[in-house]
Tab-separated table of C-alpha atoms in Angstrom:
chain	number	residue	atom	x	y	z
A	1	MET	CA	125.032	-46.159	199.579
A	2	SER	CA	128.097	-47.782	201.042
A	3	GLN	CA	128.759	-46.704	204.612
A	4	GLU	CA	132.383	-47.779	204.140
A	5	TRP	CA	133.212	-44.998	201.675
A	6	ASP	CA	135.162	-42.043	202.926
A	7	ALA	CA	133.725	-39.113	200.958
A	8	GLY	CA	136.743	-36.935	201.732
A	9	ARG	CA	139.183	-39.095	199.788
A	10	LEU	CA	136.907	-38.900	196.738
A	11	ASP	CA	137.531	-35.147	196.469
A	12	SER	CA	140.154	-33.682	194.133
A	13	ASP	CA	143.460	-32.391	195.449
A	14	LEU	CA	143.464	-28.747	194.290
A	15	ASP	CA	146.625	-27.564	196.002
A	16	GLY	CA	148.468	-25.239	193.610
A	17	VAL	CA	146.248	-25.835	190.581
A	18	ALA	CA	145.527	-23.186	187.926
A	19	PHE	CA	142.432	-21.056	187.265
A	20	ASP	CA	140.791	-23.379	184.729
A	21	THR	CA	141.104	-26.337	187.080
A	22	LEU	CA	139.574	-24.370	189.944
A	23	ALA	CA	136.715	-23.299	187.658
A	24	VAL	CA	135.877	-26.954	187.027
A	25	ARG	CA	136.551	-28.561	190.409
A	26	ALA	CA	136.716	-26.072	193.295
A	27	GLY	CA	133.955	-26.279	195.887
A	28	GLN	CA	132.827	-29.813	195.176
A	29	HIS	CA	132.720	-32.072	198.230
A	30	ARG	CA	131.458	-35.471	197.163
A	31	THR	CA	128.942	-37.305	199.277
A	32	PRO	CA	129.321	-40.998	200.200
A	33	GLU	CA	127.419	-41.737	196.991
A	34	GLY	CA	130.609	-40.917	195.080
A	35	GLU	CA	128.893	-38.747	192.462
A	36	HIS	CA	131.144	-37.266	189.771
A	37	GLY	CA	128.862	-34.335	188.912
A	38	ASP	CA	127.792	-31.554	191.285
A	39	PRO	CA	124.699	-32.656	193.253
A	40	MET	CA	121.631	-30.478	193.795
A	41	PHE	CA	120.291	-30.298	197.347
A	42	PHE	CA	116.617	-29.336	197.247
A	43	THR	CA	115.657	-28.940	200.871
A	44	SER	CA	114.422	-26.078	202.982
A	45	SER	CA	115.671	-27.501	206.285
A	46	TYR	CA	118.020	-30.086	207.761
A	47	VAL	CA	117.678	-32.714	210.472
A	48	PHE	CA	119.883	-33.011	213.534
A	49	ARG	CA	121.103	-36.000	215.485
A	50	THR	CA	120.013	-34.580	218.835
A	51	ALA	CA	118.463	-31.485	220.357
A	52	ALA	CA	121.939	-30.513	221.553
A	53	ASP	CA	123.272	-30.852	218.005
A	54	ALA	CA	120.514	-28.547	216.742
A	55	ALA	CA	121.209	-25.983	219.438
A	56	ALA	CA	124.946	-25.987	218.713
A	57	ARG	CA	124.434	-25.481	214.994
A	58	PHE	CA	121.899	-22.705	215.455
A	59	ALA	CA	124.301	-20.990	217.861
A	60	GLY	CA	127.160	-21.323	215.387
A	61	GLU	CA	129.204	-23.342	217.836
A	62	VAL	CA	129.684	-26.236	215.399
A	63	PRO	CA	129.691	-26.139	211.577
A	64	GLY	CA	126.851	-27.602	209.574
A	65	ASN	CA	123.661	-26.799	207.736
A	66	VAL	CA	120.843	-25.090	209.591
A	67	TYR	CA	118.318	-23.683	207.106
A	68	SER	CA	118.547	-23.123	203.359
A	69	ARG	CA	117.882	-19.434	203.670
A	70	TYR	CA	121.593	-19.141	204.341
A	71	THR	CA	123.229	-22.590	204.257
A	72	ASN	CA	122.809	-25.078	201.429
A	73	PRO	CA	125.426	-27.511	200.096
A	74	THR	CA	124.860	-26.650	196.405
A	75	VAL	CA	124.980	-22.929	197.081
A	76	ARG	CA	128.065	-23.420	199.237
A	77	ALA	CA	129.827	-25.238	196.394
A	78	PHE	CA	129.181	-22.242	194.127
A	79	GLU	CA	130.387	-19.841	196.829
A	80	GLU	CA	133.591	-21.803	197.371
A	81	ARG	CA	134.297	-21.942	193.645
A	82	ILE	CA	133.829	-18.189	193.223
A	83	ALA	CA	136.031	-17.531	196.254
A	84	ALA	CA	138.754	-19.694	194.732
A	85	LEU	CA	138.545	-17.906	191.377
A	86	GLU	CA	138.540	-14.406	192.895
A	87	GLY	CA	141.243	-15.182	195.455
A	88	ALA	CA	138.835	-14.411	198.314
A	89	GLU	CA	138.670	-15.893	201.786
A	90	GLN	CA	134.922	-16.355	201.440
A	91	ALA	CA	132.078	-15.693	199.031
A	92	VAL	CA	128.367	-15.311	199.769
A	93	ALA	CA	125.718	-15.963	197.105
A	94	THR	CA	122.550	-13.884	196.743
A	95	ALA	CA	119.319	-14.010	194.763
A	96	THR	CA	120.395	-11.345	192.223
A	97	GLY	CA	123.257	-9.010	191.478
A	98	MET	CA	121.316	-6.101	192.958
A	99	ALA	CA	120.766	-8.167	196.091
A	100	ALA	CA	124.546	-8.583	196.299
A	101	ILE	CA	125.024	-4.800	196.296
A	102	MET	CA	122.236	-4.393	198.837
A	103	ALA	CA	123.806	-7.031	201.078
A	104	VAL	CA	127.194	-5.289	201.012
A	105	VAL	CA	125.841	-1.891	202.003
A	106	MET	CA	123.299	-3.178	204.527
A	107	SER	CA	125.856	-5.379	206.267
A	108	LEU	CA	128.892	-3.088	206.207
A	109	CYS	CA	127.319	0.383	206.573
A	110	SER	CA	125.158	2.138	209.171
A	111	ALA	CA	123.087	5.307	209.233
A	112	GLY	CA	125.464	8.249	209.189
A	113	ASP	CA	128.111	6.462	207.113
A	114	HIS	CA	129.184	8.006	203.829
A	115	VAL	CA	129.517	6.076	200.552
A	116	LEU	CA	131.210	7.331	197.392
A	117	VAL	CA	129.871	5.871	194.156
A	118	SER	CA	131.194	6.186	190.632
A	119	ARG	CA	129.001	8.171	188.268
A	120	SER	CA	129.543	5.357	185.769
A	121	VAL	CA	127.432	2.592	187.281
A	122	PHE	CA	124.343	0.647	186.268
A	123	GLY	CA	121.117	2.671	186.447
A	124	SER	CA	119.524	0.406	189.072
A	125	THR	CA	122.615	0.758	191.241
A	126	ILE	CA	122.156	4.529	191.266
A	127	SER	CA	118.459	4.087	192.071
A	128	LEU	CA	119.315	1.760	194.962
A	129	PHE	CA	121.654	4.305	196.503
A	130	GLU	CA	119.502	7.363	195.747
A	131	LYS	CA	115.999	6.111	196.527
A	132	TYR	CA	116.628	3.626	199.298
A	133	PHE	CA	120.000	3.810	201.058
A	134	LYS	CA	119.719	7.585	201.433
A	135	ARG	CA	116.282	7.086	202.996
A	136	PHE	CA	117.888	5.132	205.829
A	137	GLY	CA	120.568	7.688	206.592
A	138	VAL	CA	123.460	6.599	204.392
A	139	GLU	CA	125.126	9.617	202.801
A	140	VAL	CA	125.912	9.165	199.100
A	141	ASP	CA	128.021	11.233	196.722
A	142	TYR	CA	129.205	10.551	193.173
A	143	VAL	CA	132.664	10.869	191.634
A	144	PRO	CA	133.878	10.516	188.018
A	145	LEU	CA	135.211	6.976	187.784
A	146	ALA	CA	138.730	7.623	186.505
A	147	ASP	CA	139.429	10.777	188.549
A	148	LEU	CA	141.710	9.572	191.366
A	149	SER	CA	142.216	13.079	192.734
A	150	GLY	CA	138.436	13.536	192.747
A	151	TRP	CA	137.995	10.369	194.814
A	152	ASP	CA	140.641	11.495	197.270
A	153	ALA	CA	139.096	14.951	197.647
A	154	ALA	CA	135.572	13.563	198.140
A	155	ILE	CA	136.438	11.189	201.001
A	156	LYS	CA	135.144	12.380	204.370
A	157	ALA	CA	135.859	11.346	207.935
A	158	ASN	CA	132.724	9.136	207.851
A	159	THR	CA	133.346	7.579	204.405
A	160	LYS	CA	132.940	3.815	204.745
A	161	LEU	CA	132.895	2.532	201.161
A	162	LEU	CA	133.993	3.477	197.672
A	163	PHE	CA	131.859	1.652	195.088
A	164	VAL	CA	132.870	1.291	191.429
A	165	GLU	CA	132.216	-0.697	188.283
A	166	SER	CA	135.353	-1.243	186.237
A	167	PRO	CA	134.791	-1.627	183.316
A	168	SER	CA	131.650	0.463	183.611
A	169	ASN	CA	128.230	-0.125	182.106
A	170	PRO	CA	127.874	0.744	179.256
A	171	LEU	CA	130.872	2.939	178.320
A	172	ALA	CA	133.708	0.546	179.267
A	173	GLU	CA	135.343	3.252	181.373
A	174	LEU	CA	138.005	2.050	183.820
A	175	VAL	CA	139.624	3.076	187.058
A	176	ASP	CA	143.101	2.108	188.200
A	177	ILE	CA	141.913	-0.317	190.889
A	178	ALA	CA	145.264	-0.629	192.661
A	179	ALA	CA	145.672	3.151	192.855
A	180	LEU	CA	142.091	3.701	194.024
A	181	ALA	CA	142.514	1.031	196.699
A	182	GLU	CA	145.508	2.973	198.031
A	183	VAL	CA	143.425	6.164	198.083
A	184	ALA	CA	140.621	4.412	199.989
A	185	HIS	CA	142.868	2.651	202.495
A	186	ALA	CA	144.853	5.807	203.254
A	187	LYS	CA	141.606	7.353	204.517
A	188	GLY	CA	140.324	4.244	206.307
A	189	ALA	CA	137.680	3.333	203.704
A	190	MET	CA	137.002	0.085	201.841
A	191	LEU	CA	136.911	-0.349	198.064
A	192	VAL	CA	134.075	-2.385	196.546
A	193	VAL	CA	134.386	-3.371	192.863
A	194	ASP	CA	131.550	-4.640	190.682
A	195	ASN	CA	133.458	-7.166	188.553
A	196	CYS	CA	130.460	-8.277	186.513
A	197	PHE	CA	131.752	-7.242	183.087
A	198	CYS	CA	135.165	-8.908	183.439
A	199	THR	CA	134.463	-11.860	185.738
A	200	PRO	CA	137.462	-13.382	187.551
A	201	ALA	CA	138.561	-14.862	184.228
A	202	LEU	CA	139.657	-11.400	183.066
A	203	GLN	CA	140.214	-9.458	186.299
A	204	GLN	CA	140.705	-10.191	190.007
A	205	PRO	CA	140.145	-6.909	191.880
A	206	LEU	CA	140.978	-8.377	195.299
A	207	LYS	CA	144.502	-9.141	194.089
A	208	LEU	CA	144.761	-5.506	192.953
A	209	GLY	CA	143.902	-4.249	196.440
A	210	ALA	CA	140.094	-4.061	196.497
A	211	ASP	CA	138.343	-5.222	199.666
A	212	VAL	CA	135.085	-6.614	198.283
A	213	VAL	CA	133.973	-7.869	194.867
A	214	VAL	CA	130.356	-8.175	193.738
A	215	HIS	CA	128.891	-9.928	190.704
A	216	SER	CA	125.618	-10.311	188.962
A	217	ALA	CA	125.989	-14.036	188.313
A	218	THR	CA	123.030	-13.637	185.965
A	219	LYS	CA	125.478	-12.356	183.361
A	220	PHE	CA	128.678	-14.072	182.224
A	221	ILE	CA	128.938	-16.478	185.161
A	222	ASP	CA	125.758	-18.171	183.943
A	223	GLY	CA	126.614	-17.378	180.344
A	224	GLN	CA	123.351	-18.451	178.749
A	225	GLY	CA	120.720	-16.132	180.205
A	226	ARG	CA	118.983	-18.837	182.226
A	227	CYS	CA	119.019	-17.851	185.892
A	228	MET	CA	119.314	-14.887	188.205
A	229	GLY	CA	121.805	-14.630	191.033
A	230	GLY	CA	124.573	-12.621	192.615
A	231	VAL	CA	127.639	-13.105	194.761
A	232	VAL	CA	129.827	-11.102	197.140
A	233	ALA	CA	133.459	-12.060	197.831
A	234	GLY	CA	136.079	-10.742	200.231
A	235	ARG	CA	137.677	-11.298	203.613
A	236	GLY	CA	136.057	-13.643	206.095
A	237	GLU	CA	135.366	-10.953	208.698
A	238	GLN	CA	133.381	-8.901	206.176
A	239	MET	CA	131.589	-11.877	204.669
A	240	LYS	CA	130.474	-12.945	208.153
A	241	GLU	CA	128.453	-9.728	208.263
A	242	VAL	CA	126.992	-10.419	204.812
A	243	VAL	CA	125.985	-13.929	205.896
A	244	GLY	CA	124.279	-12.406	208.925
A	245	PHE	CA	122.290	-10.103	206.671
A	246	LEU	CA	121.181	-13.015	204.459
A	247	ARG	CA	120.248	-15.070	207.512
A	248	THR	CA	117.889	-12.326	208.645
A	249	ALA	CA	116.684	-10.638	205.443
A	250	GLY	CA	116.722	-13.667	203.157
A	251	PRO	CA	117.758	-12.542	199.612
A	252	THR	CA	118.999	-16.089	199.107
A	253	LEU	CA	120.212	-17.890	195.992
A	254	SER	CA	118.229	-21.010	195.092
A	255	PRO	CA	120.094	-24.345	194.927
A	256	PHE	CA	118.982	-24.893	191.328
A	257	ASN	CA	120.388	-21.537	190.214
A	258	ALA	CA	123.602	-22.249	192.106
A	259	TRP	CA	123.916	-25.533	190.223
A	260	ILE	CA	123.423	-23.737	186.898
A	261	PHE	CA	126.151	-21.251	187.846
A	262	LEU	CA	128.504	-24.086	188.777
A	263	LYS	CA	128.039	-25.456	185.268
A	264	GLY	CA	128.627	-21.978	183.822
A	265	LEU	CA	131.893	-21.569	185.701
A	266	GLU	CA	133.264	-24.741	184.133
A	267	THR	CA	133.446	-22.998	180.740
A	268	LEU	CA	133.936	-19.419	181.959
A	269	ASN	CA	137.497	-18.885	180.765
A	270	LEU	CA	136.846	-20.453	177.367
A	271	ARG	CA	133.715	-18.379	176.861
A	272	MET	CA	135.294	-15.106	177.943
A	273	LYS	CA	138.153	-15.582	175.475
A	274	ALA	CA	135.622	-16.123	172.674
A	275	HIS	CA	133.469	-13.179	173.817
A	276	CYS	CA	136.536	-10.926	173.851
A	277	ALA	CA	137.689	-12.023	170.403
A	278	ASN	CA	134.274	-11.348	168.865
A	279	ALA	CA	133.926	-8.020	170.661
A	280	GLN	CA	137.370	-6.877	169.528
A	281	ALA	CA	136.567	-7.723	165.916
A	282	LEU	CA	133.214	-5.918	166.059
A	283	ALA	CA	134.663	-2.846	167.761
A	284	GLU	CA	137.418	-2.509	165.166
A	285	TRP	CA	134.890	-2.951	162.356
A	286	LEU	CA	132.428	-0.452	163.831
A	287	GLU	CA	135.165	2.153	164.200
A	288	GLN	CA	135.593	2.128	160.419
A	289	GLN	CA	131.911	2.509	159.515
A	290	ASP	CA	130.151	5.641	158.299
A	291	GLY	CA	127.337	6.635	160.630
A	292	ILE	CA	129.270	5.671	163.753
A	293	GLU	CA	130.404	8.722	165.685
A	294	LYS	CA	132.314	6.998	168.484
A	295	VAL	CA	133.038	3.475	169.718
A	296	HIS	CA	133.557	2.742	173.421
A	297	TYR	CA	135.687	-0.379	173.909
A	298	ALA	CA	138.874	-0.613	175.937
A	299	GLY	CA	140.400	-3.019	173.423
A	300	LEU	CA	140.699	-0.216	170.883
A	301	LYS	CA	143.931	1.746	170.819
A	302	SER	CA	141.775	4.869	170.500
A	303	HIS	CA	140.275	4.224	173.945
A	304	PRO	CA	141.864	6.635	176.437
A	305	GLN	CA	142.425	3.846	178.977
A	306	HIS	CA	143.623	1.142	176.618
A	307	GLU	CA	146.979	0.807	178.380
A	308	LEU	CA	145.341	0.595	181.805
A	309	ALA	CA	143.048	-2.154	180.544
A	310	GLN	CA	146.059	-4.061	179.247
A	311	ARG	CA	147.730	-3.720	182.642
A	312	GLN	CA	144.935	-4.773	184.999
A	313	GLN	CA	142.786	-7.051	182.817
A	314	ARG	CA	143.517	-10.252	180.916
A	315	GLY	CA	141.016	-9.301	178.207
A	316	PHE	CA	138.839	-6.383	177.208
A	317	GLY	CA	135.409	-7.888	177.761
A	318	ALA	CA	132.327	-8.470	175.649
A	319	VAL	CA	130.465	-5.154	175.840
A	320	VAL	CA	130.852	-2.697	172.959
A	321	SER	CA	128.981	0.604	173.023
A	322	PHE	CA	128.847	3.102	170.209
A	323	GLU	CA	127.195	6.377	169.295
A	324	VAL	CA	125.356	6.780	166.009
A	325	LYS	CA	124.280	9.757	163.968
A	326	GLY	CA	120.706	10.923	164.436
A	327	GLY	CA	120.347	10.881	168.224
A	328	LYS	CA	117.566	8.771	169.722
A	329	ASP	CA	115.708	8.393	166.412
A	330	GLY	CA	118.849	7.172	164.708
A	331	ALA	CA	119.624	4.757	167.536
A	332	TRP	CA	116.106	3.296	167.449
A	333	ARG	CA	116.189	2.928	163.658
A	334	PHE	CA	119.519	1.150	163.934
A	335	ILE	CA	118.258	-1.269	166.598
A	336	ASP	CA	114.953	-1.966	164.858
A	337	ALA	CA	116.730	-2.787	161.584
A	338	THR	CA	118.669	-5.701	163.077
A	339	ARG	CA	117.244	-9.183	162.465
A	340	LEU	CA	119.641	-11.582	164.190
A	341	ILE	CA	120.727	-9.839	167.377
A	342	SER	CA	118.286	-9.940	170.299
A	343	ILE	CA	116.769	-6.650	171.458
A	344	THR	CA	117.052	-7.033	175.233
A	345	ALA	CA	118.785	-5.206	178.055
A	346	ASN	CA	120.366	-8.343	179.518
A	347	LEU	CA	123.997	-9.196	178.799
A	348	GLY	CA	126.507	-11.955	179.369
A	349	ASP	CA	124.588	-14.371	177.163
A	350	SER	CA	125.940	-16.650	174.444
A	351	LYS	CA	123.458	-14.793	172.225
A	352	THR	CA	124.428	-11.226	171.264
A	353	THR	CA	122.081	-8.558	172.603
A	354	ILE	CA	121.467	-4.932	171.673
A	355	THR	CA	119.817	-2.167	173.681
A	356	HIS	CA	119.343	1.595	173.935
A	357	PRO	CA	120.666	2.429	177.445
A	358	SER	CA	119.075	5.863	177.853
A	359	THR	CA	115.557	4.382	177.529
A	360	THR	CA	116.159	0.955	179.121
A	361	SER	CA	118.907	0.185	181.658
A	362	HIS	CA	119.404	3.875	182.525
A	363	GLY	CA	115.904	5.062	181.629
A	364	ARG	CA	114.820	5.715	185.222
A	365	LEU	CA	117.595	8.244	185.750
A	366	ALA	CA	116.885	11.943	185.405
A	367	PRO	CA	118.222	13.496	182.174
A	368	GLN	CA	120.946	15.338	184.093
A	369	GLU	CA	122.018	12.099	185.767
A	370	ARG	CA	122.289	10.355	182.408
A	371	GLU	CA	124.274	13.268	181.014
A	372	ALA	CA	126.658	13.150	183.987
A	373	ALA	CA	127.173	9.433	183.357
A	374	GLY	CA	127.785	9.973	179.631
A	375	ILE	CA	124.616	8.122	178.593
A	376	ARG	CA	123.578	9.995	175.469
A	377	ASP	CA	120.453	9.370	173.395
A	378	SER	CA	122.672	8.348	170.477
A	379	LEU	CA	124.318	5.535	172.459
A	380	ILE	CA	123.752	1.847	171.649
A	381	ARG	CA	125.134	-1.043	173.705
A	382	VAL	CA	125.923	-4.427	172.208
A	383	ALA	CA	126.822	-7.327	174.495
A	384	VAL	CA	128.698	-9.557	172.088
A	385	GLY	CA	127.886	-13.255	172.173
A	386	LEU	CA	129.388	-16.364	170.650
A	387	GLU	CA	127.897	-16.332	167.155
A	388	ASP	CA	130.017	-16.138	164.009
A	389	VAL	CA	131.408	-12.603	163.958
A	390	ALA	CA	130.735	-12.214	160.217
A	391	ASP	CA	127.038	-12.798	160.867
A	392	LEU	CA	127.065	-10.197	163.625
A	393	GLN	CA	128.751	-7.677	161.336
A	394	ALA	CA	126.171	-8.364	158.633
A	395	ASP	CA	123.334	-7.746	161.089
A	396	LEU	CA	124.852	-4.518	162.386
A	397	ALA	CA	125.280	-3.444	158.769
A	398	ARG	CA	121.482	-3.573	158.498
A	399	GLY	CA	121.380	-1.094	161.358
A	400	LEU	CA	123.900	1.166	159.650
A	401	ALA	CA	121.856	1.117	156.445
A	402	ALA	CA	118.831	2.401	158.385
A	403	LEU	CA	120.575	5.569	159.586
């Protein structure tokens, strides 16, 4: 290592650059080694020059690494890149997407606060609010996602957060994020948007007025189903509270997973365009097939929120859900007849996946909760990957033949 190198001048000047450039270069601060790739820092702790230096860092009086439970250079590079892509002041990485949601509520809410949650959210998200947050005194109510008047009417004096997925899992339902942000802010509440299905490549909720964005980085940010992780992004004052929660509770992202996500972000925009193109083709094809009762995909003109999706998203996403004839038995026959597509509840992978939401991702919900969320036994979710779309159509045709 040359002690004469100035690492700072080895960094890229990113002033005014576009999204794709940020996705490749934001967050990297080269060491005096002059490495071109993103380094991985595998260390649990850090050394200090003096006892006074250690004390100042632990007290937060001077910047610098303290302990990898909450500060690590590789993780920080991922956080800075996500913040740049989402247009956030700061991002905080977590061990999983569910840990990101937990960190938001635990750091920004207290016992006695009220949270409004969309009925159209991931099954584990509902379980987190119902089984755990309520236990510690957080009041929780549910509102139909697209019903702006319903959100407004449900806000109370103690409402702290509104929490939504848009698009929702698995029905691709949307909410007008800008309008809902106005509703929340008029009553002194914050809007939190799970942006997992779109990623910042297709939608930037903070620029539409949302206060906080959460992601399961396990999904499209990774893009190949390799690692688990999550991230929260928003204003610095809010993220300071999230950092404090991680420092104490420890749902921390590993440096290796952060490095994988950095590599995923480099191709995010390219991949999302390909995912969207394949999903659009499959959705249009499915809509024409006998045995299909309804297709849920915002890219279809038949979708009731197609125009809204065009307005607030740069693409319609990769998740296509559809209802088949024959209820649960028909759905299972369809899934079991496929031979190429992977039967798994994960999504965001380069490999297309297929699942039956009412018995997997939403299986722990009570029947009435599934009904309220529109999760019928006849529903199948396909997270469209990057294979040749003709091969995907041929495999889904096997499912259709089994109905």
